[in-house]
Coordinates of C-alpha atoms in Angstrom, one line a residue:
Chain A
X1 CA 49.1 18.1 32.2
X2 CA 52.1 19.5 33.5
X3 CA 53.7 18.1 36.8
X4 CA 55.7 21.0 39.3
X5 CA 58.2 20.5 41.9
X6 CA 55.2 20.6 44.4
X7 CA 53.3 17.9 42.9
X8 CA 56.3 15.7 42.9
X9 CA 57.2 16.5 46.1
X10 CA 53.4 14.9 47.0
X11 CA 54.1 11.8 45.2
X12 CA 57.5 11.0 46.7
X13 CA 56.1 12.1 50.4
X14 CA 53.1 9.4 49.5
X15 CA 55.3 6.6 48.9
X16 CA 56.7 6.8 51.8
X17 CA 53.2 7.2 53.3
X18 CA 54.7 10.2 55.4
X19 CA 52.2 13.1 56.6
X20 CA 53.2 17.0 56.5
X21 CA 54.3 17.3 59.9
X22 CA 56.7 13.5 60.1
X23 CA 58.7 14.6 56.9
X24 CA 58.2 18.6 58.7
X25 CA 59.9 16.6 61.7
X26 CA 62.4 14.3 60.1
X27 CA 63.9 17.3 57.2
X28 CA 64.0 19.9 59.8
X29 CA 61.6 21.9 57.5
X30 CA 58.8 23.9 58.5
X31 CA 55.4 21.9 57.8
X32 CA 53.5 24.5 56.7
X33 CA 56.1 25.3 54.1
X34 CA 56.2 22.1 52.5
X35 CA 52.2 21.7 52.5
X36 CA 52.8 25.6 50.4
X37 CA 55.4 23.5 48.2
X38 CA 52.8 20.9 47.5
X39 CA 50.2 23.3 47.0
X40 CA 52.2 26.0 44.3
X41 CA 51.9 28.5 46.6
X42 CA 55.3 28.5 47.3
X43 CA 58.1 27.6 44.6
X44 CA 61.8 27.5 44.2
X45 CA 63.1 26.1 47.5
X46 CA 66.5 26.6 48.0
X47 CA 68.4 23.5 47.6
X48 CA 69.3 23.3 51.0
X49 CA 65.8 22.8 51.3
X50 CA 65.7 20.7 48.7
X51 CA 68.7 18.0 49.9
X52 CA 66.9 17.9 53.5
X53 CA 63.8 16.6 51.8
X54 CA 65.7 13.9 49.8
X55 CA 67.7 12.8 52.8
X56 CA 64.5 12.3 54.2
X57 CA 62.2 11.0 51.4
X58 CA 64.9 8.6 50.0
X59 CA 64.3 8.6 46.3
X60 CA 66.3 6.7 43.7
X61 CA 68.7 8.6 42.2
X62 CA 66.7 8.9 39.0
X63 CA 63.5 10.3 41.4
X64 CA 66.0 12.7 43.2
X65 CA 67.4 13.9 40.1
X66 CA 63.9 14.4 38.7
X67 CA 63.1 16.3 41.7
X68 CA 65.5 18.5 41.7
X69 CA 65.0 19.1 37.8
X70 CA 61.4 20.4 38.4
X71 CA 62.3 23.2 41.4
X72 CA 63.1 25.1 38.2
X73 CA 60.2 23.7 35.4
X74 CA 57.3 22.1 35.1
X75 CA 57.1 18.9 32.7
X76 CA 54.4 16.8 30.8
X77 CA 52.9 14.5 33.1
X78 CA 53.1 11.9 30.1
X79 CA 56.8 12.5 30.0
X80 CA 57.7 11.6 33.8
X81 CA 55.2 9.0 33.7
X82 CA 57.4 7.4 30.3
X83 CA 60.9 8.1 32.4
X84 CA 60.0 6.5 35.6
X85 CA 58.3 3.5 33.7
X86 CA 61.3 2.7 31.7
X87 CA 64.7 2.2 33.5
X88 CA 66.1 2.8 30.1
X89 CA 65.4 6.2 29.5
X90 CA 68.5 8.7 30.9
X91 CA 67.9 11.3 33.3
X92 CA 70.1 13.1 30.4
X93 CA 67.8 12.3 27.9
X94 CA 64.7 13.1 30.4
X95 CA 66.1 16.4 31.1
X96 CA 66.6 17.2 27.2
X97 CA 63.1 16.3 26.6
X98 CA 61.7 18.5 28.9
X99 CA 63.2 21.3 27.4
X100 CA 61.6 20.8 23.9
X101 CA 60.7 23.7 22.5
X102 CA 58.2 22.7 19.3
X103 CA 55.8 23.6 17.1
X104 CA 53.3 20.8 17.5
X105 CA 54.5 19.7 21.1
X106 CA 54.7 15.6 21.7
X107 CA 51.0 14.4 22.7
X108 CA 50.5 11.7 24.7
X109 CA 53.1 8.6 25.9
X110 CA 53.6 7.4 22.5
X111 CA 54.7 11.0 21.0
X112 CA 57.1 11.3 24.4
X113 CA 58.6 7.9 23.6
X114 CA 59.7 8.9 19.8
X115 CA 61.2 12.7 21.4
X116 CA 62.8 10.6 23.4
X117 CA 64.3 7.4 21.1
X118 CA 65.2 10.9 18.7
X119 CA 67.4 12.8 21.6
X120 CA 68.8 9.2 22.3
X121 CA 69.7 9.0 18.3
X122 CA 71.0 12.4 18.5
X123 CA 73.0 12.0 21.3
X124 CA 74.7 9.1 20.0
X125 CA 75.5 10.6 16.9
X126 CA 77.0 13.0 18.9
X127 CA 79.2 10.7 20.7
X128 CA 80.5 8.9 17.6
X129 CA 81.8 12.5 16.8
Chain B
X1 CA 57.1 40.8 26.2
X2 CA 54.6 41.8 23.3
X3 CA 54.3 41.7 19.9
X4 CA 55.6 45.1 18.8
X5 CA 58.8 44.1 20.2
X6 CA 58.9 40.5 19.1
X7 CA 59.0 42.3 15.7
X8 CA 61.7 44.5 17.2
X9 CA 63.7 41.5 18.1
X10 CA 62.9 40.4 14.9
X11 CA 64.2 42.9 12.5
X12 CA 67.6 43.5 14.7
X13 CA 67.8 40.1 14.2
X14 CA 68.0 40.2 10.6
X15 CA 70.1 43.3 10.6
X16 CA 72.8 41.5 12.4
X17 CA 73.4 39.8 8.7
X18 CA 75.6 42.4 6.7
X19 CA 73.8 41.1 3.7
X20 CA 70.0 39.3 3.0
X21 CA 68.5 38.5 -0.5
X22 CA 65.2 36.3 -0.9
X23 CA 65.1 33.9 -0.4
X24 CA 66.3 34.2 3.0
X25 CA 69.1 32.0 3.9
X26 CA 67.5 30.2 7.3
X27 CA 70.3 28.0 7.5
X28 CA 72.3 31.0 8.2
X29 CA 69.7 31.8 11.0
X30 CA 70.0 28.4 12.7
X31 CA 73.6 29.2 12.8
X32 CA 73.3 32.6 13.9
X33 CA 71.5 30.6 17.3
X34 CA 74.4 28.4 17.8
X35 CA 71.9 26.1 16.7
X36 CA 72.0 22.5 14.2
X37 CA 70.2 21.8 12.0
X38 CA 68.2 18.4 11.2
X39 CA 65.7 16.7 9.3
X40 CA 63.6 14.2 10.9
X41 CA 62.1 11.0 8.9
X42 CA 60.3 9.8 12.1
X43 CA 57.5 12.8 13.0
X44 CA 54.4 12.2 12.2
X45 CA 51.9 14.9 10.3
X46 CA 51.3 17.7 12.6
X47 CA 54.4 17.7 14.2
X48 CA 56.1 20.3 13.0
X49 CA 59.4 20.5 14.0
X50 CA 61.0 21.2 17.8
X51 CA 64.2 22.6 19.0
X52 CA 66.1 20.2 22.1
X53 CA 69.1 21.0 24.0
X54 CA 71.2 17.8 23.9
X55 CA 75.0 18.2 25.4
X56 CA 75.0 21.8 25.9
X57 CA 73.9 23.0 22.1
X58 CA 70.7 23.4 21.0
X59 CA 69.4 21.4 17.6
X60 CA 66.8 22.1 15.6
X61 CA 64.6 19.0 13.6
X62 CA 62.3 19.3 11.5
X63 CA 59.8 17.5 9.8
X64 CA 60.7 16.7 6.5
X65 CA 57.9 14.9 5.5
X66 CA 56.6 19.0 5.5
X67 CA 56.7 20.8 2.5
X68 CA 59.7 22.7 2.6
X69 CA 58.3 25.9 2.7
X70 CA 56.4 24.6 6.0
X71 CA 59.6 23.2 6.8
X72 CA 61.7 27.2 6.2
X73 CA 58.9 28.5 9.0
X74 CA 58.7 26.1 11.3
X75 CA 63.1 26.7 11.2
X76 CA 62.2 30.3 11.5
X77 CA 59.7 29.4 14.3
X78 CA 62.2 27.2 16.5
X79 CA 64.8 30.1 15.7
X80 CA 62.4 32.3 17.4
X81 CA 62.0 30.2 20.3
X82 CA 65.9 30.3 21.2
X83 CA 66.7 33.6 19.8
X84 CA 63.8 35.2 22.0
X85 CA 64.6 32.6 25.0
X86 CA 60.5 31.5 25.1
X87 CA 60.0 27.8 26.6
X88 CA 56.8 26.2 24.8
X89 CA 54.0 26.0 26.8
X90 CA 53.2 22.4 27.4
X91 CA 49.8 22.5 28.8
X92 CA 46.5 21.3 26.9
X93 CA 45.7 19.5 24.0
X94 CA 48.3 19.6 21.2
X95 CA 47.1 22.7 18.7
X96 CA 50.1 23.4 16.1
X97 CA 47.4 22.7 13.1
X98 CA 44.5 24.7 14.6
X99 CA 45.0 28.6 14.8
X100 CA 42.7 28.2 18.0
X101 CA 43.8 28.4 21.6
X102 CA 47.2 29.1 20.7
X103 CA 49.3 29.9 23.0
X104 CA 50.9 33.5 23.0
X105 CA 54.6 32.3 23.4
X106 CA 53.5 30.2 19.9
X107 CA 52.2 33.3 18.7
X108 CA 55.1 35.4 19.4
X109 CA 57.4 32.6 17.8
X110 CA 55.2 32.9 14.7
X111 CA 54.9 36.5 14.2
X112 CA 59.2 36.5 15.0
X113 CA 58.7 33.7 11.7
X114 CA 57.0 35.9 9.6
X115 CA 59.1 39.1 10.1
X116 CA 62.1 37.1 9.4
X117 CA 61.5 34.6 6.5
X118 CA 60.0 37.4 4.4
X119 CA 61.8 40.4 6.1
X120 CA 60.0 44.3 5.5
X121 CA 62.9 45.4 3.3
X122 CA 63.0 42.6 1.0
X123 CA 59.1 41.9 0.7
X124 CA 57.2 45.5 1.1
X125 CA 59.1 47.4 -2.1
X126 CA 57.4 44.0 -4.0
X127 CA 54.1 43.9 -2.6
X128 CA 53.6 47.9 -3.0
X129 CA 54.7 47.0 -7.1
X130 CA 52.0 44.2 -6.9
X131 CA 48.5 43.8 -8.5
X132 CA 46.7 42.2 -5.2
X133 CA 45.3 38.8 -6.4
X134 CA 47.0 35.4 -5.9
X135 CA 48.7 35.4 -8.9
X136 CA 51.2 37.6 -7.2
X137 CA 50.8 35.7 -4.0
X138 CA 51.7 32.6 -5.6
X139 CA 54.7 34.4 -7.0
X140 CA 55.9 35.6 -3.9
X141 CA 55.6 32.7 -2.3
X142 CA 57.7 31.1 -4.8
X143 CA 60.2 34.4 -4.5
X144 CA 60.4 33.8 -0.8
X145 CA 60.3 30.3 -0.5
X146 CA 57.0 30.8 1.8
X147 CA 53.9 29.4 2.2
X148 CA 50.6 30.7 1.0
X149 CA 49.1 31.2 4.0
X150 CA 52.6 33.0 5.3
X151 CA 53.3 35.0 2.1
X152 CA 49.3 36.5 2.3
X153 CA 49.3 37.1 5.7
X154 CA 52.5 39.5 5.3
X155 CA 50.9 40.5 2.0
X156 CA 48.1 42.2 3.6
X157 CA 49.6 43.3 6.7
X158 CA 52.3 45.2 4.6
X159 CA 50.1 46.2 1.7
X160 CA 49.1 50.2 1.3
X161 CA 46.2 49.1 -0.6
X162 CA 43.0 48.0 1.8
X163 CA 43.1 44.7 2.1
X164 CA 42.7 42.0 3.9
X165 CA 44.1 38.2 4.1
X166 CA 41.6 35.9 5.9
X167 CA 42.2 32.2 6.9
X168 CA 39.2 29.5 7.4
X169 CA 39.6 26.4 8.9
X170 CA 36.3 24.1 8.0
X171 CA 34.7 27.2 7.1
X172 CA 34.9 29.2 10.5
X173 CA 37.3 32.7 10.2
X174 CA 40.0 31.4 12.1
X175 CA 42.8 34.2 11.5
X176 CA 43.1 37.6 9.4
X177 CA 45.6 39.9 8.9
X178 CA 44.5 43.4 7.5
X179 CA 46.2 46.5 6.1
X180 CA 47.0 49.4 7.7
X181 CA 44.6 51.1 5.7
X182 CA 41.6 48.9 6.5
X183 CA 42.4 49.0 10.1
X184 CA 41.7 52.8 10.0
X185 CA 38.7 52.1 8.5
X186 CA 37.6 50.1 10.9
X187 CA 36.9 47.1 8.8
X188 CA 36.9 44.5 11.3
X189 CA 36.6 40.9 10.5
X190 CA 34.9 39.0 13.5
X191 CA 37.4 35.8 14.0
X192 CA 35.6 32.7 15.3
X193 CA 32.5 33.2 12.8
X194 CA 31.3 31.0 9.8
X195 CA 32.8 32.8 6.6
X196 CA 29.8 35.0 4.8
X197 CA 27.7 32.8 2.6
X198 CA 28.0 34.5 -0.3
X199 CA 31.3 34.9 0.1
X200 CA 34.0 33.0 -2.5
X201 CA 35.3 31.4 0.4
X202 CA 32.4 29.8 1.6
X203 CA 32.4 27.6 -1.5
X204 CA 35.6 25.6 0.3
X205 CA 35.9 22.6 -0.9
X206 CA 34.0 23.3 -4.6
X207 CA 36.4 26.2 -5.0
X208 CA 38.4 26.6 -8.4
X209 CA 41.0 29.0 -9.5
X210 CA 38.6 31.6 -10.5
X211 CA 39.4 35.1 -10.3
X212 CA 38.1 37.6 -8.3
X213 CA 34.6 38.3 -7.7
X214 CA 32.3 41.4 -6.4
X215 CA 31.4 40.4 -2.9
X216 CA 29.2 42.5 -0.1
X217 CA 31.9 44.5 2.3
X218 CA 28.7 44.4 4.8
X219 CA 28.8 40.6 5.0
X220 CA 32.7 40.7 5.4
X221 CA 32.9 43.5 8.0
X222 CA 31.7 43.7 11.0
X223 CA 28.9 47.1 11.2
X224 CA 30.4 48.1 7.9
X225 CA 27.9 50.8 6.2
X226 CA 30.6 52.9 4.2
X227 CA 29.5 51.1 1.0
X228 CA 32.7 50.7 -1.5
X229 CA 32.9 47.7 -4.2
X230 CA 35.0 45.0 -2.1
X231 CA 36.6 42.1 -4.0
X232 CA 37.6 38.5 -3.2
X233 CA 40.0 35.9 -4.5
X234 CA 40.1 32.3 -2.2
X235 CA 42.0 29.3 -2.4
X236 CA 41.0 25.7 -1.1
X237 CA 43.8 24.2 0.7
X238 CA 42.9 20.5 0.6
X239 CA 46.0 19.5 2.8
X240 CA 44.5 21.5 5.9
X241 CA 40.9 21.9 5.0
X242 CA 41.3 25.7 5.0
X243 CA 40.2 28.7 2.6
X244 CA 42.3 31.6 2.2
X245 CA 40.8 34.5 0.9
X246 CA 42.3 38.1 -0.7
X247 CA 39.7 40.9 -0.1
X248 CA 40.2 44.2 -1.0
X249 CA 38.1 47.5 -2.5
X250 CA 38.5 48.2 -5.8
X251 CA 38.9 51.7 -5.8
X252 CA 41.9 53.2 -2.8
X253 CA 41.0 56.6 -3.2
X254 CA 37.3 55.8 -2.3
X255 CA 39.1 55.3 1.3
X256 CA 40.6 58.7 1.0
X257 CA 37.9 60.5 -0.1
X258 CA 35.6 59.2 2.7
X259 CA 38.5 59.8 5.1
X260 CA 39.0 63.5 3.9
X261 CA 34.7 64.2 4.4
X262 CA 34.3 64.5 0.3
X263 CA 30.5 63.3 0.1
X264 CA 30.2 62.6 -3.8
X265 CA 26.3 62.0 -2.8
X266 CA 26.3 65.7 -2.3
X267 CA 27.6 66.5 -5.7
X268 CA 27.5 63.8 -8.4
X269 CA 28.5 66.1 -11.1
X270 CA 31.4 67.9 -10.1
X271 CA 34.3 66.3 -7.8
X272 CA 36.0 69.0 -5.7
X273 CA 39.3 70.1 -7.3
X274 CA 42.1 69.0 -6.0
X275 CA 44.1 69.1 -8.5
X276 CA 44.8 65.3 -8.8
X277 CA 43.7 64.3 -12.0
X278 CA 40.7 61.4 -12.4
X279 CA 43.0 59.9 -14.7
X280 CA 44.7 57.4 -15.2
X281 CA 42.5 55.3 -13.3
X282 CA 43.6 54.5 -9.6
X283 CA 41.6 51.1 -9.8
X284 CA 43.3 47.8 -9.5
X285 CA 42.2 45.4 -12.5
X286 CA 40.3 42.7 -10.9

């Protein structure tokens, strides 16, 4: 299932148990807009936006980095589920994987983990020179 | 974006090479994406192949457990992807085996395959000089470094004769690709039905390399009452559990004639003069 900026947004407001109108408050963002964030009806916030949230929300950098990655795409649910679960795994290496473009797309954690032990291998490679 | 320009896209993409013989050089096209190329030991069946941008250039991998004419589409394929600038759609259950629910970006991608690993100029001037049966499939696919199911699909599409290529998976019509010809007709194949019983595809499995057989247009097409003698040719593909059939009429003028209003019922002796000859014979051998 594929996970937006908006549904992110919800998870990262959760864990810091915040409602609509104390992160509204604290960003300096409308409340109704970020409930339209969460929701899809309203995409692409500016990044402006975007930072005032963060500031707010407190994410690790690898969380912040992932939220700012999805204001532009949506990704496998399986995929940020794998990333966040494993310290190891680049944001780099994340953002590469999201971009997959296959014919017979990963399924599952499992086929995640090997697109993402392959972009490692490939980057590596590409590093040695 | 729809499919008429995908083919667009397509064939200006293979015009941008000066020169293009069969087989077609997709190495060149990977290149011509400011792509890599490379072969993957590590996917498992099913998986294809998948395109990744890793430090600012995109690479292609494939699977080369594939046979390599799976493995010269699916490069074809990711081309597509990049070349037309279509994301995959990630959503849903993973379908690259199954021609069902697939999505139209992976259609697009497919049909941007087709036109260019067995490009119009190259492949039309040799299906129009072949006798439709899958012994000239099977060369073509050889020719072209193709698959079956690739090299039939184009086959028909591109084929003056009626025809039809149709693809089952476990015995349900999954896919078919049908001459211009046939389409004017109005021979319509109803996808997502069981193949006809007496048809030689709905022997699957117990299928051998036969030759062609008489089978009833009626059962193929859907409300089909023009009559004609329709032929079929099928292949098992084990690998897939899939039947590909050939079907087409034995006689092209019979088209024509019907087209034109000529009712032979109305006069069995003499045929309207024309002046085309009745001979030689305009039938295909079967």
């Amino acid at each position: 299932m594929p996970i937006g900026f908006g549904d992110f947004l919800q998870r990262l407001r959760d864990e810091r148990k915040l409602s609509f109108r104390e992160l509204g408050q604290l960003s300096e963002v409308d409340h109704a807009y970020i409930h339209r964030l969460e929701t899809g009806e309203k995409e692409a916030p500016s990044e402006d936006v975007v930072n005032r949230l963060i500031r707010v929300l407190k994410p690790d950098e690898r969380k912040a980095r992932i939220l700012r990655f999805l204001v532009s795409k949506t990704v496998d649910e399986d995929l940020i589920a794998e990333v966040l679960d494993d310290p190891r795994v680049s944001i780099d290496d994340f953002e590469s994987a999201a971009q997959v473009r296959s014919r017979g797309r990963p399924s599952g954690r499992e086929g995640w983990r090997r697109v993402l032990r392959q972009i490692r291998t490939i980057r590596e490679q590409l590093e040695r020179g | 974006m729809d499919e008429p320009t995908v083919i667009l896209k397509a064939r200006g993409f293979i015009r941008s090479f000066e020169t293009l013989s069969f087989p077609v050089p997709v190495e060149s096209y990977v290149e011509k994406v400011n792509a890599t190329l490379r072969y993957e030991t590590d996917l498992p069946k099913g998986e294809a192949g998948y395109s990744v941008p890793i430090a600012g250039k995109w690479h292609i991998v494939v699977n080369i457990k594939d046979h390599p004419e799976r493995q010269r589409f699916t490069i074809c394929h990711e081309v597509a992807h990049l070349h037309l600038g279509l994301s995959s759609e990630h959503a849903g259950k993973s379908d690259t085996q199954s021609y069902t629910k697939r999505p139209q970006k992976e259609i697009f991608c497919d049909v941007f395959a087709a036109e260019t690993l067995l490009p119009s100029d190259l492949f039309k001037p040799l299906v129009d000089e072949a006798v439709i049966g899958f012994k000239s499939l099977t060369a073509l696919a050889g020719d072209f470094q193709a698959s079956l199911t690739a090299t039939g699909s184009r086959f028909a599409a591109l084929n003056q004769w009626p025809c039809a290529f149709v693809l089952a998976e476990r015995g349900i019509i999954r896919y078919a690709s049908r001459s211009l010809s046939l389409k004017e007709m109005s021979a319509w194949i109803p996808i997502g039905y069981r193949v006809p019983p007496s048809s030689v595809a709905a022997k699957g499995c117990n299928l051998t390399e036969e030759g062609s057989q008489t089978v009833d247009p009626a059962e193929w097409f859907e409300d089909w009452n023009r009559g004609g003698t329709l032929l079929e040719e099928a292949r098992y593909l084990t690998e897939w559990d899939r039947t590909i059939s050939l079907l087409w009429f034995e006689d092209k003028e019979f088209f024509t004639r019907q087209s034109e209003g000529y009712d032979e019922d109305s006069d069995p002796v003499c045929r309207e003069l024309d002046g085309d000859l009745p001979w030689p014979s305009k039938k295909r051998r079967r």
